Every structure is written in C-alpha cells, then in structure tokens.
Short mmCIF file of C-alpha atoms in Angstrom, two decimals:
data_model
loop_
_atom_site.label_atom_id
_atom_site.label_comp_id
_atom_site.label_asym_id
_atom_site.label_seq_id
_atom_site.Cartn_x
_atom_site.Cartn_y
_atom_site.Cartn_z
CA MET X 152 132.60 70.02 63.61
CA SER X 153 135.01 67.61 65.18
CA ALA X 154 134.74 63.88 64.79
CA ASP X 155 133.52 63.56 68.38
CA SER X 156 130.88 66.31 68.31
CA VAL X 157 127.18 66.06 67.46
CA PRO X 158 126.63 64.19 64.16
CA PHE X 159 124.58 65.64 61.29
CA LEU X 160 122.35 62.61 61.02
CA GLN X 161 120.74 60.55 63.78
CA PRO X 162 122.50 57.18 64.10
CA GLY X 163 119.19 55.32 63.72
CA ILE X 164 118.48 56.92 60.33
CA ALA X 165 122.10 56.41 59.28
CA TRP X 166 121.95 52.70 60.16
CA GLY X 167 118.69 52.36 58.25
CA LEU X 168 120.31 53.87 55.13
CA VAL X 169 123.42 51.69 55.51
CA VAL X 170 121.36 48.49 55.82
CA LEU X 171 119.09 49.46 52.91
CA PHE X 172 121.91 50.22 50.47
CA SER X 173 124.17 47.40 51.68
CA VAL X 174 121.44 44.81 51.08
CA LEU X 175 120.71 46.36 47.68
CA TRP X 176 124.36 46.34 46.53
CA VAL X 177 125.03 42.80 47.76
CA ALA X 178 121.81 41.35 46.30
CA LEU X 179 122.30 43.03 42.92
CA GLY X 180 126.00 42.17 42.86
CA ILE X 181 125.38 38.48 43.48
CA ALA X 182 122.53 38.39 40.94
CA TRP X 183 124.64 40.03 38.22
CA GLY X 184 127.60 37.80 39.04
CA ARG X 185 125.49 34.74 38.16
CA ARG X 186 124.79 35.97 34.63
CA GLY X 187 128.14 35.15 33.04
CA GLN X 188 129.81 31.96 31.84
CA GLY X 189 131.57 31.46 35.15
CA ASN X 190 135.15 31.48 33.79
CA ALA X 191 138.06 33.67 34.88
CA ASP X 192 137.63 36.18 32.04
CA ASP X 193 134.00 36.63 32.98
CA TYR X 194 134.79 37.07 36.67
CA MET X 195 137.71 39.47 36.06
CA LEU X 196 136.42 41.39 33.02
CA ALA X 197 132.62 40.95 32.98
CA GLY X 198 132.72 39.00 29.71
CA ARG X 199 134.63 41.74 27.76
CA ASN X 200 131.45 43.04 26.09
CA ILE X 201 129.84 45.74 28.24
CA GLY X 202 127.98 48.53 26.46
CA LEU X 203 128.29 52.30 26.50
CA ALA X 204 125.92 53.02 29.40
CA LEU X 205 127.59 50.68 31.89
CA SER X 206 131.09 51.50 30.66
CA THR X 207 130.57 55.27 31.03
CA ALA X 208 128.86 54.91 34.40
CA THR X 209 131.52 52.65 35.90
CA LEU X 210 134.30 55.07 34.86
CA MET X 211 132.41 57.98 36.33
CA ALA X 212 131.47 56.20 39.58
CA SER X 213 134.98 54.84 40.15
CA TRP X 214 136.47 58.31 39.67
CA VAL X 215 133.99 59.89 42.14
CA THR X 216 135.72 59.11 45.43
CA GLY X 217 134.97 60.30 48.94
CA ASN X 218 137.42 63.12 48.13
CA THR X 219 135.35 64.35 45.17
CA THR X 220 132.36 64.98 47.38
CA LEU X 221 134.27 66.41 50.34
CA LEU X 222 137.65 67.74 49.15
CA ALA X 223 136.28 69.61 46.09
CA PRO X 224 134.01 71.79 48.29
CA GLU X 225 137.02 72.41 50.51
CA PHE X 226 139.02 73.50 47.42
CA GLY X 227 136.18 75.85 46.48
CA TYR X 228 136.03 77.21 50.02
CA ARG X 229 139.80 77.72 50.32
CA THR X 230 140.87 78.73 46.78
CA GLY X 231 137.65 79.77 45.05
CA LEU X 232 136.96 79.23 41.37
CA TRP X 233 140.44 77.89 40.60
CA GLY X 234 140.03 75.35 43.40
CA MET X 235 136.91 74.02 41.68
CA PHE X 236 138.44 74.19 38.21
CA SER X 237 141.67 72.48 39.25
CA TYR X 238 139.78 69.62 40.89
CA ALA X 239 137.54 69.32 37.82
CA LEU X 240 140.59 69.13 35.55
CA ALA X 241 141.25 65.68 37.01
CA GLY X 242 138.57 64.58 34.54
CA LEU X 243 141.14 65.22 31.80
CA GLY X 244 142.87 62.01 32.87
CA LEU X 245 139.89 59.99 31.60
CA ILE X 246 139.35 62.10 28.47
CA LEU X 247 143.00 62.02 27.36
CA PHE X 248 143.15 58.27 28.00
CA ALA X 249 140.27 57.71 25.53
CA PRO X 250 142.37 57.31 22.34
CA LEU X 251 144.86 55.17 24.24
CA ALA X 252 142.01 52.97 25.46
CA LEU X 253 140.98 52.25 21.87
CA ARG X 254 144.60 51.54 20.94
CA ILE X 255 144.92 49.11 23.89
CA LYS X 256 141.75 47.33 22.83
CA GLN X 257 143.13 46.96 19.28
CA LEU X 258 146.64 45.85 20.29
CA MET X 259 145.70 43.56 23.19
CA PRO X 260 142.42 41.77 22.41
CA ASN X 261 143.28 39.10 25.01
CA GLY X 262 144.97 41.37 27.56
CA ARG X 263 143.82 41.46 31.17
CA THR X 264 145.90 44.04 33.05
CA SER X 265 148.16 47.10 32.76
CA GLY X 266 150.96 44.87 34.09
CA ASP X 267 150.51 42.59 31.04
CA PHE X 268 151.24 45.55 28.78
CA ILE X 269 154.36 46.73 30.62
CA ARG X 270 155.79 43.18 30.80
CA LEU X 271 155.21 42.46 27.10
CA ARG X 272 156.28 45.92 25.90
CA TYR X 273 159.28 46.69 28.13
CA GLY X 274 160.28 43.41 29.81
CA ARG X 275 160.39 42.05 33.34
CA LEU X 276 162.64 44.71 34.96
CA ALA X 277 160.35 47.54 33.81
CA TRP X 278 157.43 45.45 35.09
CA TRP X 279 159.00 45.31 38.57
CA VAL X 280 159.48 49.10 38.66
CA PHE X 281 155.93 49.58 37.43
CA MET X 282 154.52 47.14 40.00
CA VAL X 283 156.28 48.93 42.87
CA ILE X 284 154.78 52.25 41.72
CA THR X 285 151.31 50.78 41.30
CA ALA X 286 151.54 48.97 44.67
CA VAL X 287 152.44 52.16 46.56
CA TYR X 288 149.71 54.13 44.80
CA THR X 289 147.03 51.47 45.17
CA LEU X 290 147.73 50.85 48.85
CA GLY X 291 147.67 54.60 49.50
CA PHE X 292 144.41 54.90 47.57
CA LEU X 293 142.81 51.94 49.37
CA MET X 294 143.86 53.30 52.76
CA THR X 295 142.58 56.82 52.09
CA GLN X 296 139.21 55.43 51.02
CA ALA X 297 139.03 53.07 54.01
CA MET X 298 140.06 55.71 56.51
CA GLY X 299 137.84 58.24 54.76
CA ALA X 300 134.94 55.82 55.24
CA GLY X 301 135.63 55.55 58.98
CA LEU X 302 136.09 59.28 59.49
CA LEU X 303 133.20 60.40 57.31
CA LEU X 304 130.61 58.01 58.71
CA GLN X 305 131.73 59.04 62.18
CA ALA X 306 131.41 62.75 61.40
CA LEU X 307 128.14 62.39 59.52
CA SER X 308 126.31 59.94 61.74
CA GLY X 309 128.31 59.28 64.89
CA PHE X 310 129.40 55.76 63.91
CA ASP X 311 132.51 54.45 65.61
CA TYR X 312 135.52 54.96 63.25
CA HIS X 313 136.24 51.23 63.02
CA VAL X 314 132.59 50.24 62.57
CA GLY X 315 132.15 52.65 59.64
CA MET X 316 135.32 51.41 57.99
CA VAL X 317 134.45 47.72 58.42
CA VAL X 318 130.91 48.26 57.10
CA VAL X 319 131.99 50.05 53.90
CA ILE X 320 134.92 47.71 53.10
CA GLY X 321 132.88 44.66 54.12
CA VAL X 322 129.94 45.49 51.84
CA ALA X 323 132.19 46.33 48.86
CA ALA X 324 134.27 43.17 49.41
CA VAL X 325 131.23 40.85 49.71
CA TYR X 326 129.59 41.79 46.43
CA THR X 327 132.93 42.00 44.61
CA LEU X 328 133.87 38.55 45.92
CA PHE X 329 130.65 36.87 44.80
CA GLY X 330 129.88 38.89 41.68
CA GLY X 331 133.32 39.86 40.34
CA MET X 332 133.59 42.65 37.76
CA ARG X 333 129.94 42.25 36.72
CA ALA X 334 128.86 43.15 40.25
CA VAL X 335 131.26 46.11 40.34
CA ILE X 336 130.12 47.52 37.00
CA GLY X 337 126.42 46.89 37.60
CA THR X 338 126.39 48.55 41.01
CA ASP X 339 128.55 51.39 39.65
CA PHE X 340 125.76 52.21 37.19
CA ILE X 341 123.21 52.68 39.96
CA GLN X 342 125.71 54.40 42.27
CA SER X 343 126.71 56.93 39.59
CA LEU X 344 123.06 57.82 38.91
CA LEU X 345 122.39 58.12 42.64
CA ILE X 346 125.40 60.38 43.18
CA MET X 347 124.56 62.70 40.28
CA VAL X 348 120.83 62.98 41.00
CA LEU X 349 121.30 63.64 44.72
CA LEU X 350 124.08 66.18 44.12
CA ALA X 351 121.88 68.03 41.65
CA VAL X 352 119.06 68.10 44.22
CA VAL X 353 121.37 69.45 46.95
CA ALA X 354 122.79 72.13 44.62
CA VAL X 355 119.40 73.32 43.35
CA LEU X 356 117.97 73.50 46.88
CA ALA X 357 121.09 75.29 48.16
CA PHE X 358 120.99 77.98 45.47
CA ARG X 359 117.26 78.48 45.97
CA GLN X 360 118.05 79.36 49.58
CA PHE X 361 121.00 81.56 48.67
CA PRO X 362 120.76 82.90 45.07
CA ILE X 363 123.80 83.10 42.80
CA PRO X 364 123.86 86.97 42.46
CA GLU X 365 123.98 87.25 46.24
CA VAL X 366 126.84 84.73 46.47
CA HIS X 367 128.77 86.63 43.79
CA ALA X 368 128.22 90.02 45.45
CA ARG X 369 129.43 88.76 48.82
CA LEU X 370 132.53 87.15 47.27
CA VAL X 371 133.42 90.33 45.35
CA ALA X 372 133.09 92.37 48.53
CA GLU X 373 134.90 90.07 50.97
CA HIS X 374 136.93 87.46 49.05
CA PRO X 375 137.73 88.88 45.58
CA ASP X 376 140.81 86.62 45.26
CA HIS X 377 138.40 83.64 45.14
CA LEU X 378 137.05 84.97 41.83
CA ASP X 379 140.47 85.80 40.33
CA LEU X 380 141.11 83.90 37.10
CA LEU X 381 144.85 84.69 37.16
CA LEU X 382 145.55 83.36 40.66
CA PRO X 383 149.15 82.02 40.25
CA ALA X 384 148.81 79.21 42.80
CA GLY X 385 145.52 78.21 41.21
CA LEU X 386 147.11 77.87 37.79
CA LEU X 387 149.93 75.67 39.14
CA ILE X 388 147.54 73.50 41.17
CA ALA X 389 145.41 73.04 38.05
CA TRP X 390 148.38 71.80 36.00
CA ASN X 391 149.42 69.47 38.78
CA SER X 392 145.90 68.14 39.15
CA ALA X 393 145.65 67.38 35.42
CA LEU X 394 149.03 65.62 35.31
CA PHE X 395 148.41 63.72 38.55
CA SER X 396 145.10 62.45 37.18
CA MET X 397 146.78 61.43 33.91
CA GLY X 398 149.31 59.43 35.91
CA GLU X 399 146.57 57.80 37.97
CA VAL X 400 144.48 56.83 34.95
CA PHE X 401 147.27 55.90 32.51
CA HIS X 402 148.94 53.42 34.85
CA ASN X 403 146.26 52.00 37.11
CA ASN X 404 144.51 48.74 36.45
CA ILE X 405 141.13 50.20 37.48
CA TRP X 406 141.01 51.94 34.11
CA TRP X 407 142.78 49.25 32.08
CA SER X 408 140.33 46.65 33.36
CA ARG X 409 137.45 48.85 32.12
CA VAL X 410 139.13 48.99 28.69
CA PHE X 411 139.36 45.20 28.51
CA ALA X 412 135.82 44.79 29.88
CA SER X 413 134.19 47.19 27.39
CA ARG X 414 133.01 46.45 23.88
CA ARG X 415 135.54 47.73 21.36
CA SER X 416 133.03 50.01 19.60
CA VAL X 417 132.22 51.94 22.81
CA VAL X 418 135.53 52.10 24.64
CA MET X 419 136.75 55.50 23.39
CA THR X 420 133.36 57.21 23.68
CA SER X 421 132.84 55.91 27.20
CA PHE X 422 136.11 57.45 28.44
CA VAL X 423 135.23 60.84 26.89
CA LEU X 424 131.66 60.81 28.24
CA GLY X 425 132.76 59.47 31.64
CA GLY X 426 135.36 62.25 31.96
CA LEU X 427 132.93 64.99 30.92
CA ALA X 428 130.19 63.72 33.25
CA TRP X 429 132.67 63.46 36.10
CA MET X 430 133.92 67.05 35.66
CA SER X 431 130.50 68.43 36.56
CA VAL X 432 130.63 66.74 40.00
CA PRO X 433 133.54 68.71 41.58
CA LEU X 434 132.22 71.91 39.96
CA VAL X 435 128.84 71.42 41.63
CA THR X 436 130.21 70.30 45.01
CA GLY X 437 132.89 73.03 44.82
CA SER X 438 130.22 75.68 44.29
CA ILE X 439 128.67 74.61 47.61
CA GLY X 440 132.01 75.58 49.21
CA LEU X 441 131.66 79.06 47.66
CA VAL X 442 128.18 79.42 49.14
CA ALA X 443 129.58 78.54 52.56
CA LEU X 444 132.25 81.22 52.16
CA ALA X 445 129.73 83.82 51.00
CA ARG X 446 127.54 83.03 54.00
CA ASP X 447 130.60 83.39 56.24
CA LEU X 448 129.90 79.99 57.74
CA GLN X 449 132.28 79.18 60.57
CA LEU X 450 133.77 75.72 60.21
CA GLU X 451 135.79 73.83 62.80
CA GLN X 452 136.80 71.29 60.17
CA VAL X 453 136.91 72.71 56.66
CA ASN X 454 136.65 69.32 54.88
CA MET X 455 133.15 69.01 56.36
CA VAL X 456 131.97 72.10 54.45
CA PHE X 457 129.66 70.09 52.16
CA PRO X 458 127.67 68.24 54.86
CA VAL X 459 127.61 71.36 57.05
CA MET X 460 126.16 73.43 54.20
CA ALA X 461 123.67 70.73 53.18
CA ALA X 462 122.42 70.34 56.76
CA ASP X 463 122.38 74.13 57.24
CA LEU X 464 120.41 74.88 54.08
CA ILE X 465 118.17 71.84 53.77
CA GLY X 466 118.04 70.43 57.30
CA ALA X 467 118.08 66.73 58.26
CA GLY X 468 117.01 65.73 54.75
CA GLY X 469 120.15 67.40 53.39
CA ALA X 470 122.34 65.46 55.80
CA ALA X 471 120.67 62.21 54.70
CA LEU X 472 121.26 63.06 51.02
CA VAL X 473 124.94 63.77 51.69
CA PHE X 474 125.24 60.52 53.67
CA VAL X 475 123.90 58.48 50.72
CA VAL X 476 126.15 60.33 48.24
CA VAL X 477 129.23 59.69 50.40
CA PHE X 478 128.33 56.03 51.00
CA ALA X 479 127.78 55.45 47.26
CA SER X 480 131.02 57.29 46.38
CA LEU X 481 133.08 55.22 48.82
CA THR X 482 131.64 51.82 47.88
CA SER X 483 131.85 52.52 44.13
CA THR X 484 135.55 53.39 44.42
CA LEU X 485 136.47 50.63 46.86
CA ASP X 486 134.80 47.87 44.82
CA SER X 487 136.71 49.01 41.71
CA LEU X 488 139.99 49.15 43.58
CA LEU X 489 139.47 45.71 45.15
CA ALA X 490 138.41 44.04 41.88
CA SER X 491 141.04 45.55 39.59
CA THR X 492 143.91 45.15 42.05
CA ALA X 493 142.88 41.55 42.73
CA ASP X 494 142.91 40.97 38.94
CA LEU X 495 146.37 42.52 38.69
CA LEU X 496 147.77 40.31 41.45
CA ALA X 497 146.06 37.15 40.19
CA GLU X 498 147.08 37.65 36.55
CA ASP X 499 150.53 39.25 36.88
CA VAL X 500 151.88 37.69 40.05
CA TYR X 501 150.02 34.39 40.54
CA PHE X 502 149.52 33.34 36.90
CA ARG X 503 152.35 34.97 34.89
CA LEU X 504 155.05 34.87 37.56
CA LEU X 505 154.38 32.03 40.02
CA ARG X 506 152.08 29.43 38.36
CA PRO X 507 151.92 29.76 34.56
CA GLN X 508 150.41 26.26 34.36
CA ALA X 509 147.39 27.26 36.53
CA SER X 510 143.97 26.38 35.09
CA ASP X 511 141.22 28.88 34.38
CA ALA X 512 139.35 27.79 37.53
CA GLN X 513 142.49 28.23 39.65
CA LEU X 514 143.05 31.72 38.22
CA LYS X 515 139.47 32.68 39.07
CA GLN X 516 139.88 31.25 42.57
CA ALA X 517 143.12 33.21 42.99
CA ALA X 518 141.34 36.45 41.98
CA ARG X 519 138.64 35.78 44.59
CA GLN X 520 141.20 35.10 47.29
CA MET X 521 142.99 38.32 46.38
CA VAL X 522 139.76 40.30 46.90
CA VAL X 523 139.46 38.95 50.44
CA GLY X 524 143.19 39.35 51.11
CA LEU X 525 143.20 42.97 49.93
CA ALA X 526 140.16 43.82 52.05
CA VAL X 527 141.85 42.34 55.13
CA VAL X 528 145.18 44.09 54.44
CA THR X 529 143.39 47.41 53.88
CA LEU X 530 141.53 47.06 57.16
CA ALA X 531 144.71 46.16 59.03
CA LEU X 532 146.70 49.08 57.59
CA SER X 533 143.89 51.57 58.17
CA TRP X 534 143.03 50.38 61.69
CA PRO X 535 145.28 52.90 63.48
CA ARG X 536 143.75 56.29 62.80
CA LEU X 537 146.17 58.53 60.90
CA ASP X 538 144.96 62.03 60.08
CA SER X 539 147.73 62.95 57.64
CA LEU X 540 147.15 60.30 54.99
CA ALA X 541 145.99 62.78 52.35
CA SER X 542 149.58 63.95 52.03
CA VAL X 543 150.65 60.32 51.48
CA LEU X 544 148.27 60.10 48.53
CA PHE X 545 149.52 63.43 47.12
CA PHE X 546 153.07 62.19 47.28
CA THR X 547 152.13 59.27 45.04
CA GLY X 548 151.50 61.92 42.35
CA ALA X 549 155.26 62.04 41.86
CA LEU X 550 155.32 58.29 41.24
CA VAL X 551 152.31 57.84 38.97
CA ALA X 552 153.03 60.88 36.78
CA SER X 553 156.33 59.21 35.81
CA THR X 554 154.39 56.38 34.11
CA VAL X 555 152.41 58.62 31.71
CA TRP X 556 155.04 58.80 28.94
CA PRO X 557 156.32 55.21 29.13
CA VAL X 558 152.69 54.05 28.73
CA ALA X 559 151.73 56.52 25.97
CA CYS X 560 154.99 56.12 24.00
CA GLY X 561 154.90 52.35 24.40
CA LEU X 562 151.45 52.16 22.82
CA TYR X 563 152.19 54.27 19.72
CA TRP X 564 155.94 54.49 19.15
CA PRO X 565 157.84 51.36 18.06
CA SER X 566 161.15 53.10 18.87
CA ALA X 567 160.22 53.55 22.55
CA ASN X 568 163.13 51.94 24.35
CA ARG X 569 162.76 49.64 27.39
CA SER X 570 165.82 51.07 29.20
CA ALA X 571 164.52 54.57 28.63
CA ALA X 572 161.15 53.53 30.07
CA ILE X 573 162.79 52.17 33.23
CA VAL X 574 165.01 55.24 33.71
CA ALA X 575 162.05 57.55 32.93
CA MET X 576 159.94 55.98 35.70
CA VAL X 577 162.79 55.94 38.25
CA ALA X 578 164.17 59.42 37.44
CA GLY X 579 160.71 60.99 37.13
CA SER X 580 159.70 59.57 40.51
CA ALA X 581 162.94 60.69 42.17
CA VAL X 582 162.78 64.26 40.85
CA GLY X 583 159.04 64.49 41.58
CA LEU X 584 159.57 63.37 45.17
CA THR X 585 162.42 65.85 45.58
CA ALA X 586 160.15 68.65 44.31
CA TYR X 587 157.42 67.43 46.69
CA VAL X 588 159.75 67.72 49.68
CA PHE X 589 161.76 70.84 48.81
CA ILE X 590 159.42 72.98 46.66
CA ALA X 591 155.69 72.28 47.17
CA THR X 592 153.40 69.27 47.35
CA TYR X 593 151.34 70.48 44.41
CA CYS X 594 154.20 70.58 41.91
CA ALA X 595 155.44 66.97 42.33
CA ALA X 596 153.47 65.56 39.39
CA VAL X 597 154.57 68.40 37.05
CA PHE X 598 158.29 67.79 37.71
CA SER X 599 157.88 64.02 37.51
CA ALA X 600 156.02 64.11 34.17
CA VAL X 601 158.46 66.58 32.59
CA VAL X 602 161.58 64.60 33.58
CA SER X 603 159.95 61.33 32.53
CA ALA X 604 159.05 62.80 29.11
CA VAL X 605 162.57 64.11 28.47
CA VAL X 606 164.22 60.82 29.45
CA MET X 607 161.75 58.77 27.40
CA VAL X 608 162.15 60.83 24.23
CA VAL X 609 165.93 61.36 24.43
CA GLY X 610 166.61 57.74 25.42
CA SER X 611 164.43 56.32 22.65
CA ARG X 612 165.91 58.65 20.02
CA TRP X 613 169.42 57.76 21.14
CA GLN X 614 168.93 54.00 20.99
CA PRO X 615 165.67 53.29 19.17
CA GLU X 616 164.00 49.91 19.61
CA ARG X 617 162.10 48.20 16.77
CA PHE X 618 159.15 46.80 18.65
CA ASP X 619 156.70 44.50 16.91
CA PHE X 620 153.22 45.38 18.29
CA ASN X 621 151.97 41.88 17.39
CA LEU X 622 153.92 40.67 20.44
CA LEU X 623 151.23 42.30 22.62
CA GLN X 624 148.63 39.78 21.41
CA GLU X 625 149.40 37.25 24.12
CA GLU X 626 146.95 34.41 24.73
CA GLY X 627 145.25 34.32 28.13
CA MET D 142 149.44 96.95 44.79
CA LEU D 143 149.28 98.20 41.21
CA THR D 144 151.02 95.05 39.93
CA SER D 145 148.64 92.78 41.76
CA LEU D 146 145.70 94.73 40.35
CA LEU D 147 147.13 94.45 36.83
CA PHE D 148 147.35 90.68 37.17
CA THR D 149 143.86 90.23 38.56
CA VAL D 150 140.89 89.23 36.41
CA LEU D 151 137.73 88.89 38.45
CA VAL D 152 134.90 86.80 37.07
CA GLY D 153 131.77 88.91 36.56
CA GLN D 154 128.35 87.90 37.77
CA HIS D 155 127.23 86.78 34.31
CA TRP D 156 130.11 84.31 33.85
CA PHE D 157 129.93 83.23 37.48
CA ALA D 158 126.27 82.30 37.05
CA LEU D 159 127.08 80.60 33.75
CA VAL D 160 129.70 78.36 35.41
CA LEU D 161 127.47 77.42 38.33
CA VAL D 162 124.25 76.88 36.39
CA GLY D 163 126.18 75.23 33.55
CA SER D 164 127.74 72.67 35.86
CA GLN D 165 124.35 71.84 37.37
CA MET D 166 122.84 71.50 33.91
CA ALA D 167 125.76 69.27 32.86
CA LEU D 168 125.10 67.03 35.86
CA VAL D 169 121.41 66.70 35.00
CA CYS D 170 122.17 66.14 31.30
CA SER D 171 124.66 63.40 32.23
CA VAL D 172 121.96 61.54 34.14
CA ILE D 173 119.48 61.85 31.27
CA ALA D 174 122.09 60.81 28.69
CA LEU D 175 123.13 57.76 30.73
CA LEU D 176 119.53 56.62 31.17
CA LEU D 177 118.80 57.20 27.49
CA ILE D 178 121.85 55.22 26.33
CA TRP D 179 121.00 52.43 28.77
CA TRP D 180 117.39 52.31 27.47
CA VAL D 181 118.51 52.12 23.82
CA GLU D 182 121.05 49.39 24.63
CA TRP D 183 118.55 47.49 26.77
CA ARG D 184 116.03 47.45 23.92
CA SER D 185 118.62 45.97 21.58
CA GLY D 186 119.99 43.57 24.21
CA ARG D 187 123.45 45.17 24.24
CA VAL D 188 123.78 46.35 27.85
CA TRP D 189 126.26 43.60 28.88
#
C-alpha cells in the first residue's frame, strides 16, 4: 500500500469521523478548561489535584503514540515475539519512574517543570545542557507525530498529507489553547478508553477469523525464528527499548507535568497502573503483525500492517476502527506534547530566565502563546515531507538516556555532584551517538546510559556535594 | 547449525496462546479498572 494508492476508508466516512471527534474534543476541552480557578497553575497543571482515574489514563494515552499502533505491529511482523516484547518494555519507563514521581511530589510541592528541578539541583549550566537535550527530543517527537498524522491519514483515507497534518495539529492545539492541562487530561481519559476498547475489538475479531493455534502452527513451519525466545538481536533491542523509554520518561516534561498535576496520594500508583495498562497495547497490536505473517500477507509498506490486517479481516468497519484509534492516539500525544512543552518554555525560559517579575496572568498568557507558537513551528518544520524521520527520533535515544542517572541520583543522593551531572549528560550523549553511527541504531541508548551512570557515580564519589533538598521547595 | 539449534528456544502453542490471550485480557481489564476507579472517585467528588 503506497501513500498514493487506494485508501482503506472512503474519504467521506473519514471526514465524518474527523469532524465528529474534533468537535467532541474541542467542546469537552473548552468546557473542562472553564472549571478551574483561571490562574497559571490551573492552566498549566490542572489545579494540582487530579485523581487516580484521570492520572492513569492521561499517562497511558500520552504514551500511546501513532507509533504504538503502527510500529508495534511492524515489530511483530519483522521480529516476532521479541519485537512485541521489546516494544512493550517501553512501559517500564513509566513503571520505574513511579517511585521517583512520589519523591518529586514530596520534594517539590510548588514545582512546575523538569527544568525547575535541574536548575535548582545542578545549576544553570546543567540546565542549559538539559534544555538542549529536551529541545532536540521534543522537536523530533513533535515532528514525527505531525508527519505521522499527515502520512497515516493519507494512507488510511486518502487525505492530502498537509490537510491531515493541519487537521490533527489544529484540533489538538485549539483545545489545549482554550482548556490548558485540564482539557488535555480530560480528553486523554476518553481517548485512552477509546483506544483500548477499539483495539480489543479488532484483536478479538481478528483471532476469531484466524485462530491462535493456526497462527502458531504456520509460524513454527515457516518462521520459527519469530518464536525464538533467545533471539540475540531481540534481546539487545529489548534492553535498548527499556533504556530509551526510561530516558524519555525521566527527563521529559510531559511526565513531570503529570506528577505536579496529580494528587500526591495517587501519583505513584498512577504511574504503575499507566505503565501496566500501556504494555498490553503493543502486545495486542504486535500480535496482529504475527497474524499477518502467518497468513503470508503481502505488504508493499510494512508499517501499514495493522490497517491492512484490520481491513482484510473485518472489512470497512475494521478500517474505520483503526482510523479512530490512530486519530485518538495522535491527538492524545500531540496535546500532551504541546501543553507540557509550552509550560516548560513559559516557566523556565519566559518566567525564570527572561521576566522573573511577570505576574500570574502574564505567565498564563505566555503559556498560551507558546502553545500556538509550538503548533506553528511544528507545522512549518514538518511541511516538507521527510520519510526518514523515524531514524531522527531513534537517534535522540542517545541523548535522553544520558539524563536518566543525573535525574535519579539528583532526587535521592545528596552527594550527586553538579559537574558530574553535566559531564554525564554530555559524555553519555557523545558516546551514545558514536555507537548509533558506528555500531547499530538500537544500541545507542544502552551505551549512553552506561557511560552516564559511570561518570555520575565516579564523579560524585570523587567530589561529593552536600545538597540540601529543602532548596527544591521554590515558590512559584 | 547445531550451535544455532542449541541457542534456540521456541515458544510452544500453550505459552503462545497465553501471551496473546493474556494481553487481550489485560487490555479489557485495564478498561474496566479505569472505569471503576473513575466511578468511585466521581461518587466521592475526587475526580479532579
């Protein structure tokens, strides 16, 4: 299936679904945005008191990207069981962050961003290094989601690439702009339920058409390596996936903003439940890739294995279900990225760096302007169609994995040294990128995390700092 | 050939079915758990 060939879903039906869900997200987002007190904290962090259901759902929905629904089946199709498992191990990032989330909530009751923590814990120079890493990662993430939106809507329903991209970014930006974090978290709850229910329906219908024993028998006969639990490449990809996801979660403000937005009593549980719930998604979508392989389905574009299988097994209804799942996945990730990155820029750059005397209303206004600015920048950067952007995102694994130990050590270990943190991030990134170029793309995060850990521990042991954790309780 | 066979552990049909059905069950249970938690919190006014 090429992007220019016959779409799975008729454009009229696709437009109907887009209009229906766009109106729903925008209306709910605006309505929820009106509930709060109207101050900056409410706009940026939804009032800092969200419960377990919304907290778990927003973590899960934000972590289900367009890749989870389309790349995980491709992993299953290409690598078999280890492809599914390695993708699912990305859920470890959320689960392992759970105790840190509680610690953050205890140490920084007034904190707003991950940048706040790095600046207060390690100083301004470390903050600059951290901000460069987070900027590269976030822009790469925003662009992959934006371009994914254009390419997927085109492949699924025949939309023009630019129209699909503008629609998805536009809808996410409108309700984030007017409703802030409340809109993001509220819509995430519905989007996560929608994604999980529809995926379960697709999987059950698919395996009714093609039973599990038959799939297993075909794989044993024709692709036994896809069922091999000791596949060496699979084991390495799994480690890399787990460490990459740890880097993504530990450093990025998407997840820190959820910590600050959640009620203290639920924050740890929500990260554990969100991670566990998320892990079932790539396992289910990945298993659809195995069915495609067992059926010997010929694919022109292997990343379209999920919609091809859904349409093949269930017909037009299957294509419509996949379309809704993909649309919900993309909007739920883009709204989180827009809101949390806007918060990071408004708090760390506008308020803490440029205008410390800014009022609460000016801070809120700055956050809103950042949402619009980020949406425009993302559209501009993603306008030319690049097909190799996935590799750009993978290369950020080398950068983000270098932040895992500076963040973790900085939260628990008073001796963690600021110079060691800076060198750990720089050296980890450099070695990880070298491994990415000269060894293999899927080992970048492993090298980066190992080097960063060694530098952090040795440097802090050599010249221990005596950090007073009370310094993290900065007023907003 | 012998070495590659020695380092190969194929998943049997029983475990294969367990992984696939288990992941689908986990997905369904997640939906039910989320709705249940939301309902309990909604009744006590602690959703937001």
